[in-house]
PDB file of C-alpha atoms in Angstrom:
ATOM      1  CA  UNK X 986      60.124 -50.830 161.295  1.00 63.00           C
ATOM      2  CA  UNK X 987      63.223 -50.520 159.110  1.00 89.00           C
ATOM      3  CA  UNK X 988      64.124 -47.380 157.258  1.00 94.00           C
ATOM      4  CA  UNK X 989      66.685 -47.774 154.597  1.00 94.00           C
ATOM      5  CA  UNK X 990      68.922 -45.246 153.041  1.00 96.00           C
ATOM      6  CA  UNK X 991      67.682 -43.892 149.796  1.00 97.00           C
ATOM      7  CA  UNK X 992      70.102 -44.267 146.835  1.00 98.00           C
ATOM      8  CA  UNK X 993      70.701 -40.955 145.114  1.00 97.00           C
ATOM      9  CA  UNK X 994      71.276 -40.164 141.467  1.00 94.00           C
ATOM     10  CA  UNK X 995      75.011 -40.527 141.566  1.00 95.00           C
ATOM     11  CA  UNK X 996      74.699 -44.189 142.692  1.00 98.00           C
ATOM     12  CA  UNK X 997      75.307 -46.384 139.666  1.00 98.00           C
ATOM     13  CA  UNK X 998      72.788 -48.975 140.962  1.00 98.00           C
ATOM     14  CA  UNK X 999      69.963 -46.667 139.872  1.00 98.00           C
ATOM     15  CA  UNK X1000      71.020 -47.214 136.207  1.00 98.00           C
ATOM     16  CA  UNK X1001      70.808 -50.934 136.388  1.00 98.00           C
ATOM     17  CA  UNK X1002      67.866 -53.062 135.211  1.00 98.00           C
ATOM     18  CA  UNK X1003      65.979 -54.856 138.119  1.00 98.00           C
ATOM     19  CA  UNK X1004      65.529 -58.559 138.137  1.00 98.00           C
ATOM     20  CA  UNK X1005      62.254 -60.476 138.068  1.00 98.00           C
ATOM     21  CA  UNK X1006      60.943 -61.773 141.378  1.00 98.00           C
ATOM     22  CA  UNK X1007      60.318 -65.502 141.471  1.00 98.00           C
ATOM     23  CA  UNK X1008      60.186 -66.164 145.230  1.00 97.00           C
ATOM     24  CA  UNK X1009      57.149 -64.785 147.065  1.00 98.00           C
ATOM     25  CA  UNK X1010      58.453 -65.395 150.592  1.00 97.00           C
ATOM     26  CA  UNK X1011      59.174 -63.718 153.788  1.00 97.00           C
ATOM     27  CA  UNK X1012      62.244 -61.977 152.308  1.00 97.00           C
ATOM     28  CA  UNK X1013      59.979 -60.183 149.782  1.00 98.00           C
ATOM     29  CA  UNK X1014      57.423 -59.296 152.484  1.00 97.00           C
ATOM     30  CA  UNK X1015      60.358 -57.823 154.618  1.00 97.00           C
ATOM     31  CA  UNK X1016      61.615 -55.917 151.548  1.00 98.00           C
ATOM     32  CA  UNK X1017      58.193 -54.450 150.883  1.00 98.00           C
ATOM     33  CA  UNK X1018      57.732 -53.553 154.538  1.00 97.00           C
ATOM     34  CA  UNK X1019      61.084 -51.774 154.540  1.00 97.00           C
ATOM     35  CA  UNK X1020      60.197 -49.952 151.357  1.00 98.00           C
ATOM     36  CA  UNK X1021      56.898 -48.771 152.732  1.00 97.00           C
ATOM     37  CA  UNK X1022      58.551 -47.610 155.999  1.00 97.00           C
ATOM     38  CA  UNK X1023      61.327 -45.791 153.983  1.00 97.00           C
ATOM     39  CA  UNK X1024      58.845 -44.098 151.621  1.00 96.00           C
ATOM     40  CA  UNK X1025      56.615 -42.973 154.514  1.00 95.00           C
ATOM     41  CA  UNK X1026      59.637 -41.598 156.491  1.00 96.00           C
ATOM     42  CA  UNK X1027      60.667 -39.567 153.465  1.00 95.00           C
ATOM     43  CA  UNK X1028      57.118 -38.285 152.643  1.00 93.00           C
ATOM     44  CA  UNK X1029      57.090 -40.165 149.303  1.00 94.00           C
ATOM     45  CA  UNK X1030      54.174 -41.363 147.219  1.00 94.00           C
ATOM     46  CA  UNK X1031      56.121 -44.085 145.468  1.00 97.00           C
ATOM     47  CA  UNK X1032      59.328 -46.057 145.675  1.00 98.00           C
ATOM     48  CA  UNK X1033      61.054 -48.793 143.770  1.00 98.00           C
ATOM     49  CA  UNK X1034      63.210 -51.582 145.360  1.00 98.00           C
ATOM     50  CA  UNK X1035      66.292 -50.281 143.539  1.00 98.00           C
ATOM     51  CA  UNK X1036      65.983 -47.006 145.543  1.00 98.00           C
ATOM     52  CA  UNK X1037      66.724 -48.901 148.652  1.00 98.00           C
ATOM     53  CA  UNK X1038      69.555 -50.892 146.940  1.00 98.00           C
ATOM     54  CA  UNK X1039      67.577 -54.062 145.975  1.00 98.00           C
ATOM     55  CA  UNK X1040      67.636 -54.858 142.245  1.00 98.00           C
ATOM     56  CA  UNK X1041      64.201 -56.498 142.303  1.00 98.00           C
ATOM     57  CA  UNK X1042      61.166 -55.689 140.235  1.00 98.00           C
ATOM     58  CA  UNK X1043      58.834 -54.384 142.919  1.00 98.00           C
ATOM     59  CA  UNK X1044      57.395 -50.970 143.439  1.00 98.00           C
ATOM     60  CA  UNK X1045      55.049 -49.359 146.018  1.00 98.00           C
ATOM     61  CA  UNK X1046      52.681 -46.594 144.758  1.00 97.00           C
ATOM     62  CA  UNK X1047      50.263 -44.467 146.570  1.00 92.00           C
ATOM     63  CA  UNK X1048      47.344 -42.652 144.963  1.00 86.00           C
ATOM     64  CA  UNK X1049      47.965 -38.975 145.679  1.00 80.00           C
ATOM     65  CA  UNK X1050      44.296 -38.177 145.006  1.00 78.00           C
ATOM     66  CA  UNK X1051      43.171 -39.966 148.210  1.00 78.00           C
ATOM     67  CA  UNK X1052      43.283 -38.230 151.567  1.00 75.00           C
ATOM     68  CA  UNK X1053      44.505 -41.390 153.297  1.00 75.00           C
ATOM     69  CA  UNK X1054      46.123 -43.418 150.445  1.00 79.00           C
ATOM     70  CA  UNK X1055      46.779 -47.205 150.770  1.00 86.00           C
ATOM     71  CA  UNK X1056      50.109 -48.666 149.435  1.00 92.00           C
ATOM     72  CA  UNK X1057      49.679 -50.580 146.267  1.00 95.00           C
ATOM     73  CA  UNK X1058      52.381 -53.330 145.892  1.00 97.00           C
ATOM     74  CA  UNK X1059      53.204 -54.202 142.302  1.00 98.00           C
ATOM     75  CA  UNK X1060      55.590 -57.123 141.783  1.00 98.00           C
ATOM     76  CA  UNK X1061      56.974 -57.717 138.320  1.00 98.00           C
ATOM     77  CA  UNK X1062      54.783 -54.848 136.862  1.00 98.00           C
ATOM     78  CA  UNK X1063      54.458 -54.341 133.207  1.00 98.00           C
ATOM     79  CA  UNK X1064      52.451 -51.628 131.316  1.00 98.00           C
ATOM     80  CA  UNK X1065      50.534 -53.417 128.662  1.00 97.00           C
ATOM     81  CA  UNK X1066      48.469 -50.418 127.377  1.00 96.00           C
ATOM     82  CA  UNK X1067      48.403 -46.646 127.861  1.00 97.00           C
ATOM     83  CA  UNK X1068      46.627 -43.642 126.500  1.00 96.00           C
ATOM     84  CA  UNK X1069      46.326 -39.871 126.841  1.00 96.00           C
ATOM     85  CA  UNK X1070      48.934 -37.449 128.030  1.00 95.00           C
ATOM     86  CA  UNK X1071      49.589 -35.381 131.162  1.00 93.00           C
ATOM     87  CA  UNK X1072      52.496 -33.083 131.769  1.00 94.00           C
ATOM     88  CA  UNK X1073      53.018 -32.396 135.338  1.00 93.00           C
ATOM     89  CA  UNK X1074      55.680 -31.569 137.971  1.00 94.00           C
ATOM     90  CA  UNK X1075      57.611 -34.473 139.307  1.00 95.00           C
ATOM     91  CA  UNK X1076      60.328 -34.949 141.917  1.00 95.00           C
ATOM     92  CA  UNK X1077      62.064 -38.016 143.212  1.00 97.00           C
ATOM     93  CA  UNK X1078      63.389 -39.293 146.499  1.00 97.00           C
ATOM     94  CA  UNK X1079      66.609 -40.370 144.651  1.00 97.00           C
ATOM     95  CA  UNK X1080      67.008 -36.927 142.945  1.00 96.00           C
ATOM     96  CA  UNK X1081      66.816 -34.435 145.857  1.00 93.00           C
ATOM     97  CA  UNK X1082      66.379 -30.787 145.478  1.00 91.00           C
ATOM     98  CA  UNK X1083      65.325 -30.969 141.746  1.00 93.00           C
ATOM     99  CA  UNK X1084      61.996 -31.027 139.982  1.00 95.00           C
ATOM    100  CA  UNK X1085      60.669 -30.738 136.525  1.00 95.00           C
ATOM    101  CA  UNK X1086      57.735 -31.491 134.211  1.00 95.00           C
ATOM    102  CA  UNK X1087      57.500 -34.930 132.697  1.00 96.00           C
ATOM    103  CA  UNK X1088      55.066 -36.203 130.010  1.00 96.00           C
ATOM    104  CA  UNK X1089      53.196 -39.242 131.160  1.00 96.00           C
ATOM    105  CA  UNK X1090      50.020 -41.104 130.086  1.00 97.00           C
ATOM    106  CA  UNK X1091      46.695 -40.420 131.751  1.00 96.00           C
ATOM    107  CA  UNK X1092      45.563 -44.067 131.716  1.00 97.00           C
ATOM    108  CA  UNK X1093      47.508 -47.323 131.927  1.00 97.00           C
ATOM    109  CA  UNK X1094      46.709 -50.989 132.137  1.00 98.00           C
ATOM    110  CA  UNK X1095      49.255 -52.877 134.171  1.00 98.00           C
ATOM    111  CA  UNK X1096      49.767 -56.615 134.676  1.00 98.00           C
ATOM    112  CA  UNK X1097      51.708 -57.484 137.746  1.00 98.00           C
ATOM    113  CA  UNK X1098      51.703 -59.860 140.765  1.00 98.00           C
ATOM    114  CA  UNK X1099      50.650 -59.072 144.264  1.00 97.00           C
ATOM    115  CA  UNK X1100      52.786 -59.802 147.332  1.00 96.00           C
ATOM    116  CA  UNK X1101      51.524 -63.449 147.407  1.00 97.00           C
ATOM    117  CA  UNK X1102      52.271 -64.043 143.657  1.00 98.00           C
ATOM    118  CA  UNK X1103      48.677 -63.743 142.435  1.00 98.00           C
ATOM    119  CA  UNK X1104      48.444 -62.365 138.916  1.00 98.00           C
ATOM    120  CA  UNK X1105      46.566 -59.035 138.560  1.00 97.00           C
ATOM    121  CA  UNK X1106      45.475 -57.144 135.442  1.00 97.00           C
ATOM    122  CA  UNK X1107      44.369 -53.699 136.372  1.00 96.00           C
ATOM    123  CA  UNK X1108      43.576 -50.233 134.841  1.00 96.00           C
ATOM    124  CA  UNK X1109      44.609 -47.021 136.482  1.00 95.00           C
ATOM    125  CA  UNK X1110      43.716 -43.419 135.731  1.00 94.00           C
ATOM    126  CA  UNK X1111      44.524 -40.099 137.252  1.00 90.00           C
ATOM    127  CA  UNK X1112      47.603 -38.952 139.217  1.00 90.00           C
ATOM    128  CA  UNK X1113      48.439 -42.495 140.283  1.00 94.00           C
ATOM    129  CA  UNK X1114      49.358 -43.242 136.623  1.00 96.00           C
ATOM    130  CA  UNK X1115      52.204 -40.703 136.845  1.00 95.00           C
ATOM    131  CA  UNK X1116      53.470 -42.386 140.066  1.00 96.00           C
ATOM    132  CA  UNK X1117      53.292 -45.805 138.511  1.00 97.00           C
ATOM    133  CA  UNK X1118      55.188 -44.827 135.322  1.00 98.00           C
ATOM    134  CA  UNK X1119      57.845 -42.986 137.369  1.00 98.00           C
ATOM    135  CA  UNK X1120      58.420 -46.000 139.626  1.00 98.00           C
ATOM    136  CA  UNK X1121      58.465 -48.535 136.684  1.00 98.00           C
ATOM    137  CA  UNK X1122      61.036 -46.394 135.000  1.00 98.00           C
ATOM    138  CA  UNK X1123      63.261 -46.984 138.050  1.00 98.00           C
ATOM    139  CA  UNK X1124      62.992 -50.721 137.390  1.00 98.00           C
ATOM    140  CA  UNK X1125      64.742 -50.229 134.006  1.00 98.00           C
ATOM    141  CA  UNK X1126      67.456 -47.814 135.190  1.00 98.00           C
ATOM    142  CA  UNK X1127      65.633 -44.682 133.986  1.00 98.00           C
ATOM    143  CA  UNK X1128      65.357 -41.521 136.024  1.00 97.00           C
ATOM    144  CA  UNK X1129      62.630 -38.924 135.645  1.00 97.00           C
ATOM    145  CA  UNK X1130      65.315 -36.431 134.807  1.00 96.00           C
ATOM    146  CA  UNK X1131      65.965 -38.542 131.553  1.00 97.00           C
ATOM    147  CA  UNK X1132      62.458 -37.760 130.406  1.00 96.00           C
ATOM    148  CA  UNK X1133      61.998 -34.169 131.784  1.00 95.00           C
ATOM    149  CA  UNK X1134      60.481 -31.671 129.438  1.00 93.00           C
ATOM    150  CA  UNK X1135      61.416 -28.734 131.568  1.00 93.00           C
ATOM    151  CA  UNK X1136      63.303 -28.321 134.805  1.00 92.00           C
ATOM    152  CA  UNK X1137      61.541 -26.169 137.322  1.00 87.00           C
ATOM    153  CA  UNK X1138      63.723 -24.227 139.707  1.00 78.00           C
ATOM    154  CA  UNK X1139      62.541 -23.210 143.149  1.00 66.00           C
ATOM    155  CA  UNK X1140      62.141 -19.601 141.976  1.00 57.00           C
ATOM    156  CA  UNK X1141      59.939 -20.707 139.075  1.00 52.00           C
ATOM    157  CA  UNK X1142      57.760 -22.841 141.329  1.00 50.00           C
ATOM    158  CA  UNK X1143      57.014 -20.352 144.001  1.00 45.00           C
ATOM    159  CA  UNK X1144      54.505 -17.490 143.780  1.00 35.00           C
ATOM    160  CA  UNK X1145      52.783 -16.017 140.732  1.00 30.00           C
ATOM    161  CA  UNK X1146      52.555 -18.959 138.402  1.00 27.00           C
ATOM    162  CA  UNK X1147      50.922 -22.396 138.207  1.00 26.00           C
ATOM    163  CA  UNK X1148      54.006 -24.496 137.484  1.00 26.00           C
ATOM    164  CA  UNK X1149      53.828 -26.249 140.798  1.00 32.00           C
ATOM    165  CA  UNK X1150      50.569 -27.984 139.635  1.00 38.00           C
ATOM    166  CA  UNK X1151      49.223 -29.175 136.340  1.00 43.00           C
ATOM    167  CA  UNK X1152      50.959 -27.831 133.323  1.00 43.00           C
ATOM    168  CA  UNK X1153      49.079 -26.531 130.327  1.00 42.00           C
ATOM    169  CA  UNK X1154      50.530 -29.171 128.134  1.00 44.00           C
ATOM    170  CA  UNK X1155      52.090 -26.779 125.635  1.00 45.00           C
ATOM    171  CA  UNK X1156      55.351 -28.746 125.612  1.00 59.00           C
ATOM    172  CA  UNK X1157      53.610 -32.088 125.632  1.00 59.00           C
ATOM    173  CA  UNK X1158      52.665 -34.088 122.639  1.00 55.00           C
ATOM    174  CA  UNK X1159      49.198 -35.535 122.049  1.00 43.00           C
ATOM    175  CA  UNK X1160      49.159 -39.338 122.676  1.00 46.00           C
ATOM    176  CA  UNK X1161      46.823 -41.896 121.213  1.00 47.00           C
ATOM    177  CA  UNK X1162      46.180 -45.320 122.685  1.00 44.00           C
ATOM    178  CA  UNK X1163      49.376 -47.350 122.545  1.00 46.00           C
ATOM    179  CA  UNK X1164      50.224 -50.953 122.859  1.00 44.00           C
ATOM    180  CA  UNK X1165      53.931 -51.666 123.576  1.00 49.00           C
ATOM    181  CA  UNK X1166      55.807 -53.270 120.657  1.00 47.00           C
ATOM    182  CA  UNK X1167      55.215 -56.995 120.262  1.00 40.00           C
ATOM    183  CA  UNK X1168      52.058 -57.080 122.324  1.00 37.00           C
ATOM    184  CA  UNK X1169      49.189 -59.090 120.770  1.00 35.00           C
ATOM    185  CA  UNK X1170      45.890 -57.358 121.098  1.00 29.00           C
TER     186      UNK X1170
END
């Protein structure tokens, strides 16, 4: 078990674009294992390789809707379709002591490779979509604070209101199905 240091928002590596993975070998398996150990040790539900200092296009995401979630390893992931909108509270291991609402899709279709290099095309829905989008942003040097609709301070999130959970969407736009630019459908 290897627990790596989490890079925080003042570290310039988090603003760099991660590189495509071409070797599906023991080094990748070791990186993924270290990422899972680091995420678990920090009570995370997702982590990108860049957060542990590796500029590689791999993320680990957990489905927060499951009582005992299983790590999903996405190598070279790319969102090829998304729809809907959800506006919920997010935080980040790399941005400690801050949180805010972020607009994300409710459904995504992602093409990626698994840890062995096999190609996968899969649709996701629910809260895991938020985790996937958050982690994929890291691969392109984007932090959730760049997309934050509203910052939520500890006083706002405690007692008396529902800001710690699902937002009412009043500050979120309505999204239709979207195919990224240049994608042939």
